[in-house]
Amino acid sequence: VDEVMHAFLLQFYLSGISGRRIPAEVLLDTALEDESPLAQMLSQAAGYQVKVTSKMRSERARYTKLASTNAHAALMSKLAHKSTQHQRSEALETLLQLDMPLARMECFDISHTQGEHTVASCVVFNREGPQVGEYRRFNISGITPGDDYAAMAQALERRFAKAHEPAKLPDILFIDGGKGQLARAEEIMERYQDNFSGKRPLLVGIAKGESRKPGLETLILGGTHQEIHLPNDSIALHLIQHIRDESHRFAISGHRARRAKLKVASALEVIPGVGPK
């Protein structure tokens, strides 16, 4: 415990990554044998006296106990979420009869207002959940307003036209849409099949039910166009819904930002030589 706590405190305050200011006093819920040397190292790095102590009474003791309880609860929640995510991934692997564990899933969605300011989103998940740093948006242009098929085709072309890194290629590519959207996606993937290095993604369309109510989705497999209907309590369906909803949210937020930006722009600014001034 001493070694772990000592290493954590030095990494937490001295790594330079977090940018945290070293406090004048550090309270520990566990007594350490080397509290004095640790305080000296932190004091030297901070440029002022830093006290490290595990001996507390009254209010400070209660705060330290509360912090420890909160940290334990947060850890249990994180582990439970991780376990649930793995169970959902395994259920999806079984459903789709995959030979290898899922490493990467991507989902594309389109958002616009009456065909204007179209934005496509691409969200990425792995067995741990959303990989926000891998998300991408595509501002769609040069298409007939409201043509979602053309918007999807353009987004997929821009995503996969230069995709040569196997680790960045999805095992499953979800398309938020029915057979029409899936067919366009199949055309694009066929066009760039040489870029997949033998790792061609499994295409899955997510068609909404008649009332667009969650739980009524139909999965459409690429190639065979086989339809799969899952019960509401299917954990594989819950994972798919999570991915689809996240792609929808990311597309809408990007569309709204683009629309708001263009609202304050002047048509005069598109004239060559004419700028904001």
CSV table of C-alpha atoms in Angstrom, one decimal:
chain,number,residue,atom,x,y,z
A,1,VAL,CA,0.0,0.0,0.0
A,2,ASP,CA,2.8,2.4,0.9
A,3,GLU,CA,4.5,2.0,-2.5
A,4,VAL,CA,1.2,2.4,-4.4
A,5,MET,CA,0.2,5.5,-2.5
A,6,HIS,CA,3.6,7.0,-2.7
A,7,ALA,CA,3.9,6.4,-6.5
A,8,PHE,CA,0.3,7.7,-7.1
A,9,LEU,CA,0.9,11.0,-5.2
A,10,LEU,CA,4.1,11.8,-7.0
A,11,GLN,CA,2.5,11.0,-10.3
A,12,PHE,CA,-0.6,12.9,-9.5
A,13,TYR,CA,1.2,16.1,-8.4
A,14,LEU,CA,4.6,16.0,-10.2
A,15,SER,CA,3.9,14.5,-13.6
A,16,GLY,CA,3.2,17.9,-15.1
A,17,ILE,CA,0.4,16.4,-17.2
A,18,SER,CA,-2.5,17.2,-14.8
A,19,GLY,CA,-1.5,20.9,-14.3
A,20,ARG,CA,-2.7,20.6,-10.7
A,21,ARG,CA,-1.4,23.0,-8.1
A,22,ILE,CA,0.2,21.3,-5.2
A,23,PRO,CA,-1.9,22.1,-2.0
A,24,ALA,CA,-0.4,23.2,1.2
A,25,GLU,CA,-1.7,20.1,3.0
A,26,VAL,CA,-2.4,16.6,1.7
A,27,LEU,CA,-4.7,14.4,3.9
A,28,LEU,CA,-4.4,10.6,3.6
A,29,ASP,CA,-6.8,8.0,4.8
A,30,THR,CA,-3.9,5.5,5.2
A,31,ALA,CA,-0.8,6.0,7.3
A,32,LEU,CA,2.5,5.9,5.4
A,33,GLU,CA,6.0,5.2,6.7
A,34,ASP,CA,7.6,7.8,4.5
A,35,GLU,CA,5.2,10.7,5.0
A,36,SER,CA,8.1,13.1,5.9
A,37,PRO,CA,10.2,12.4,2.8
A,38,LEU,CA,7.1,12.6,0.6
A,39,ALA,CA,6.3,16.0,2.1
A,40,GLN,CA,9.8,17.2,1.5
A,41,MET,CA,9.6,16.2,-2.2
A,42,LEU,CA,6.3,17.9,-2.7
A,43,SER,CA,7.5,21.0,-0.8
A,44,GLN,CA,10.6,21.2,-3.1
A,45,ALA,CA,8.5,20.9,-6.2
A,46,ALA,CA,5.9,23.5,-5.0
A,47,GLY,CA,8.4,26.0,-3.6
A,48,TYR,CA,6.5,26.3,-0.3
A,49,GLN,CA,5.9,24.1,2.7
A,50,VAL,CA,3.6,21.1,2.0
A,51,LYS,CA,2.3,19.0,4.9
A,52,VAL,CA,1.4,15.3,4.4
A,53,THR,CA,-0.5,13.7,7.2
A,54,SER,CA,-2.8,10.8,8.0
A,55,LYS,CA,-3.5,11.8,11.6
A,56,MET,CA,-6.7,13.8,11.8
A,57,ARG,CA,-9.7,14.3,14.0
A,58,SER,CA,-13.2,15.7,13.9
A,59,GLU,CA,-14.2,17.4,10.7
A,60,ARG,CA,-11.0,16.6,8.7
A,61,ALA,CA,-11.4,12.9,9.6
A,62,ARG,CA,-15.0,12.9,8.4
A,63,TYR,CA,-14.1,14.6,5.1
A,64,THR,CA,-11.3,12.1,4.5
A,65,LYS,CA,-13.6,9.2,5.2
A,66,LEU,CA,-16.3,10.7,2.9
A,67,ALA,CA,-13.7,11.1,0.1
A,68,SER,CA,-12.6,7.4,0.6
A,69,THR,CA,-16.2,6.3,0.5
A,70,ASN,CA,-16.9,8.3,-2.7
A,71,ALA,CA,-13.8,6.9,-4.4
A,72,HIS,CA,-14.8,3.4,-3.6
A,73,ALA,CA,-18.3,3.9,-4.9
A,74,ALA,CA,-16.9,5.5,-8.1
A,75,LEU,CA,-14.6,2.5,-8.6
A,76,MET,CA,-17.3,0.0,-8.1
A,77,SER,CA,-19.5,1.9,-10.6
A,78,LYS,CA,-16.8,2.0,-13.1
A,79,LEU,CA,-16.1,-1.7,-12.8
A,80,ALA,CA,-19.8,-2.5,-13.0
A,81,HIS,CA,-20.1,-0.4,-16.2
A,82,LYS,CA,-17.0,-2.1,-17.7
A,83,SER,CA,-18.5,-5.5,-16.9
A,84,THR,CA,-21.8,-4.6,-18.4
A,85,GLN,CA,-20.1,-3.2,-21.5
A,86,HIS,CA,-18.1,-6.5,-21.9
A,87,GLN,CA,-21.3,-8.5,-21.5
A,88,ARG,CA,-23.1,-6.5,-24.2
A,89,SER,CA,-20.1,-6.9,-26.6
A,90,GLU,CA,-20.1,-10.6,-26.0
A,91,ALA,CA,-23.9,-10.8,-26.6
A,92,LEU,CA,-23.4,-8.9,-29.9
A,93,GLU,CA,-20.6,-11.2,-31.0
A,94,THR,CA,-22.8,-14.2,-30.3
A,95,LEU,CA,-25.7,-12.6,-32.2
A,96,LEU,CA,-23.7,-11.8,-35.3
A,97,GLN,CA,-21.7,-15.1,-35.0
A,98,LEU,CA,-18.3,-13.3,-35.1
A,99,ASP,CA,-15.1,-15.4,-35.0
A,100,MET,CA,-13.0,-12.7,-33.2
A,101,PRO,CA,-13.7,-10.4,-30.2
A,102,LEU,CA,-15.0,-7.0,-31.1
A,103,ALA,CA,-12.2,-4.4,-31.0
A,104,ARG,CA,-13.8,-1.4,-32.8
A,105,MET,CA,-17.3,-0.4,-33.8
A,106,GLU,CA,-18.3,2.7,-35.8
A,107,CYS,CA,-21.7,4.2,-36.5
A,108,PHE,CA,-22.7,6.9,-39.0
A,109,ASP,CA,-25.7,9.2,-38.9
A,110,ILE,CA,-26.9,12.3,-40.9
A,111,SER,CA,-28.4,15.5,-39.5
A,112,HIS,CA,-29.9,18.5,-41.3
A,113,THR,CA,-32.8,21.0,-41.2
A,114,GLN,CA,-34.9,20.7,-44.4
A,115,GLY,CA,-31.7,19.7,-46.3
A,116,GLU,CA,-29.6,22.6,-45.1
A,117,HIS,CA,-26.3,22.6,-43.2
A,118,THR,CA,-26.0,18.8,-43.4
A,119,VAL,CA,-23.6,17.2,-41.0
A,120,ALA,CA,-22.6,13.5,-40.8
A,121,SER,CA,-21.2,11.9,-37.6
A,122,CYS,CA,-19.0,9.0,-37.0
A,123,VAL,CA,-18.8,7.7,-33.4
A,124,VAL,CA,-16.4,4.9,-32.3
A,125,PHE,CA,-16.9,2.3,-29.5
A,126,ASN,CA,-14.8,-0.5,-28.3
A,127,ARG,CA,-15.3,-3.1,-25.5
A,128,GLU,CA,-14.8,-0.4,-22.9
A,129,GLY,CA,-17.5,1.9,-24.4
A,130,PRO,CA,-17.3,5.2,-26.3
A,131,GLN,CA,-13.9,6.4,-27.6
A,132,VAL,CA,-14.7,10.1,-27.8
A,133,GLY,CA,-11.3,11.1,-29.0
A,134,GLU,CA,-11.9,9.0,-32.2
A,135,TYR,CA,-15.2,10.7,-33.0
A,136,ARG,CA,-15.4,12.6,-36.4
A,137,ARG,CA,-17.8,14.9,-38.1
A,138,PHE,CA,-18.1,15.7,-41.8
A,139,ASN,CA,-19.6,18.9,-43.2
A,140,ILE,CA,-21.5,17.7,-46.3
A,141,SER,CA,-21.6,19.8,-49.4
A,142,GLY,CA,-22.2,19.6,-53.1
A,143,ILE,CA,-25.3,17.4,-52.9
A,144,THR,CA,-29.0,17.9,-53.5
A,145,PRO,CA,-30.5,19.3,-50.3
A,146,GLY,CA,-32.1,16.6,-48.2
A,147,ASP,CA,-30.5,13.7,-50.1
A,148,ASP,CA,-29.5,11.5,-47.1
A,149,TYR,CA,-28.2,8.7,-49.4
A,150,ALA,CA,-25.7,11.1,-51.1
A,151,ALA,CA,-24.8,12.6,-47.7
A,152,MET,CA,-24.0,9.1,-46.3
A,153,ALA,CA,-22.0,8.2,-49.4
A,154,GLN,CA,-19.9,11.3,-49.1
A,155,ALA,CA,-19.2,10.7,-45.4
A,156,LEU,CA,-18.2,7.1,-46.0
A,157,GLU,CA,-16.0,8.1,-48.9
A,158,ARG,CA,-14.1,10.6,-46.8
A,159,ARG,CA,-13.8,8.1,-44.0
A,160,PHE,CA,-12.5,5.1,-45.9
A,161,ALA,CA,-10.9,6.5,-49.1
A,162,LYS,CA,-7.5,6.7,-47.4
A,163,ALA,CA,-8.1,4.1,-44.6
A,164,HIS,CA,-5.0,1.9,-44.6
A,165,GLU,CA,-4.3,1.4,-40.9
A,166,PRO,CA,-5.8,-2.0,-39.8
A,167,ALA,CA,-6.1,-1.0,-36.1
A,168,LYS,CA,-8.3,2.0,-37.1
A,169,LEU,CA,-10.7,-0.1,-39.2
A,170,PRO,CA,-14.0,-1.2,-37.6
A,171,ASP,CA,-15.1,-4.7,-37.1
A,172,ILE,CA,-18.7,-3.6,-37.4
A,173,LEU,CA,-19.9,-0.5,-39.3
A,174,PHE,CA,-23.4,0.5,-38.2
A,175,ILE,CA,-25.5,2.6,-40.6
A,176,ASP,CA,-28.4,4.5,-39.0
A,177,GLY,CA,-31.0,3.8,-41.7
A,178,GLY,CA,-32.8,1.1,-43.6
A,179,LYS,CA,-32.1,-0.9,-46.8
A,180,GLY,CA,-31.6,2.2,-48.9
A,181,GLN,CA,-28.8,3.6,-46.7
A,182,LEU,CA,-27.3,0.2,-46.3
A,183,ALA,CA,-27.2,-0.3,-50.1
A,184,ARG,CA,-25.3,3.0,-50.6
A,185,ALA,CA,-22.9,2.0,-47.8
A,186,GLU,CA,-22.3,-1.3,-49.5
A,187,GLU,CA,-21.5,0.5,-52.8
A,188,ILE,CA,-18.9,2.7,-51.1
A,189,MET,CA,-17.3,-0.2,-49.2
A,190,GLU,CA,-17.1,-2.2,-52.4
A,191,ARG,CA,-15.3,0.7,-54.1
A,192,TYR,CA,-12.6,0.9,-51.4
A,193,GLN,CA,-12.3,-2.8,-50.5
A,194,ASP,CA,-8.6,-2.7,-51.4
A,195,ASN,CA,-8.0,-0.3,-48.5
A,196,PHE,CA,-9.2,-2.8,-45.9
A,197,SER,CA,-6.2,-5.2,-45.9
A,198,GLY,CA,-8.4,-8.2,-45.6
A,199,LYS,CA,-10.4,-6.7,-42.6
A,200,ARG,CA,-13.6,-5.6,-44.3
A,201,PRO,CA,-16.2,-4.4,-41.8
A,202,LEU,CA,-19.5,-6.2,-41.3
A,203,LEU,CA,-22.2,-3.7,-42.3
A,204,VAL,CA,-25.3,-3.5,-40.2
A,205,GLY,CA,-28.2,-1.2,-40.9
A,206,ILE,CA,-30.4,0.0,-38.0
A,207,ALA,CA,-33.9,0.6,-39.3
A,208,LYS,CA,-36.3,2.4,-37.0
A,209,GLY,CA,-39.7,1.0,-36.3
A,210,GLU,CA,-42.9,2.7,-37.6
A,211,SER,CA,-43.3,4.8,-34.4
A,212,ARG,CA,-39.5,5.3,-34.1
A,213,LYS,CA,-40.0,3.9,-30.6
A,214,PRO,CA,-36.8,2.3,-28.9
A,215,GLY,CA,-37.0,-1.4,-29.0
A,216,LEU,CA,-38.7,-1.7,-32.4
A,217,GLU,CA,-35.5,-1.4,-34.4
A,218,THR,CA,-34.7,-3.9,-37.1
A,219,LEU,CA,-31.2,-4.9,-37.8
A,220,ILE,CA,-30.3,-5.5,-41.5
A,221,LEU,CA,-27.1,-7.4,-42.3
A,222,GLY,CA,-25.0,-6.2,-45.2
A,223,GLY,CA,-24.7,-8.6,-48.1
A,224,THR,CA,-27.6,-10.9,-47.4
A,225,HIS,CA,-29.9,-8.1,-46.1
A,226,GLN,CA,-31.2,-10.6,-43.5
A,227,GLU,CA,-33.4,-8.9,-41.0
A,228,ILE,CA,-33.0,-9.5,-37.3
A,229,HIS,CA,-35.6,-8.4,-34.7
A,230,LEU,CA,-34.4,-8.5,-31.1
A,231,PRO,CA,-36.5,-8.4,-27.9
A,232,ASN,CA,-36.6,-5.2,-25.8
A,233,ASP,CA,-34.5,-6.9,-23.0
A,234,SER,CA,-31.7,-8.0,-25.3
A,235,ILE,CA,-28.4,-6.6,-24.0
A,236,ALA,CA,-27.0,-6.7,-27.6
A,237,LEU,CA,-29.8,-4.4,-28.6
A,238,HIS,CA,-29.0,-2.1,-25.7
A,239,LEU,CA,-25.5,-1.8,-27.0
A,240,ILE,CA,-26.6,-1.0,-30.5
A,241,GLN,CA,-29.1,1.5,-29.2
A,242,HIS,CA,-26.4,3.2,-27.2
A,243,ILE,CA,-24.1,3.5,-30.2
A,244,ARG,CA,-26.9,4.7,-32.5
A,245,ASP,CA,-28.1,7.3,-30.0
A,246,GLU,CA,-24.6,8.6,-29.5
A,247,SER,CA,-24.1,9.0,-33.2
A,248,HIS,CA,-27.4,10.8,-33.5
A,249,ARG,CA,-26.5,13.1,-30.6
A,250,PHE,CA,-23.1,13.9,-32.1
A,251,ALA,CA,-24.6,14.6,-35.5
A,252,ILE,CA,-27.3,16.9,-34.1
A,253,SER,CA,-24.8,18.9,-32.0
A,254,GLY,CA,-22.5,19.3,-35.0
A,255,HIS,CA,-25.4,20.4,-37.2
A,256,ARG,CA,-26.7,22.9,-34.7
A,257,ALA,CA,-23.2,24.4,-34.3
A,258,ARG,CA,-22.8,24.7,-38.1
A,259,ARG,CA,-26.3,26.3,-38.5
A,260,ALA,CA,-25.6,28.8,-35.7
A,261,LYS,CA,-22.3,29.8,-37.3
A,262,LEU,CA,-23.8,30.3,-40.7
A,263,LYS,CA,-26.6,32.4,-39.3
A,264,VAL,CA,-24.2,35.2,-38.3
A,265,ALA,CA,-22.3,35.1,-41.6
A,266,SER,CA,-22.9,37.6,-44.4
A,267,ALA,CA,-23.5,36.6,-48.0
A,268,LEU,CA,-21.0,39.3,-49.0
A,269,GLU,CA,-18.1,37.4,-47.4
A,270,VAL,CA,-18.2,34.7,-50.1
A,271,ILE,CA,-17.2,37.3,-52.7
A,272,PRO,CA,-13.5,37.0,-53.4
A,273,GLY,CA,-11.5,39.8,-51.8
A,274,VAL,CA,-14.3,40.7,-49.4
A,275,GLY,CA,-13.7,39.7,-45.8
A,276,PRO,CA,-15.3,40.4,-42.4
A,277,LYS,CA,-13.8,43.9,-42.2
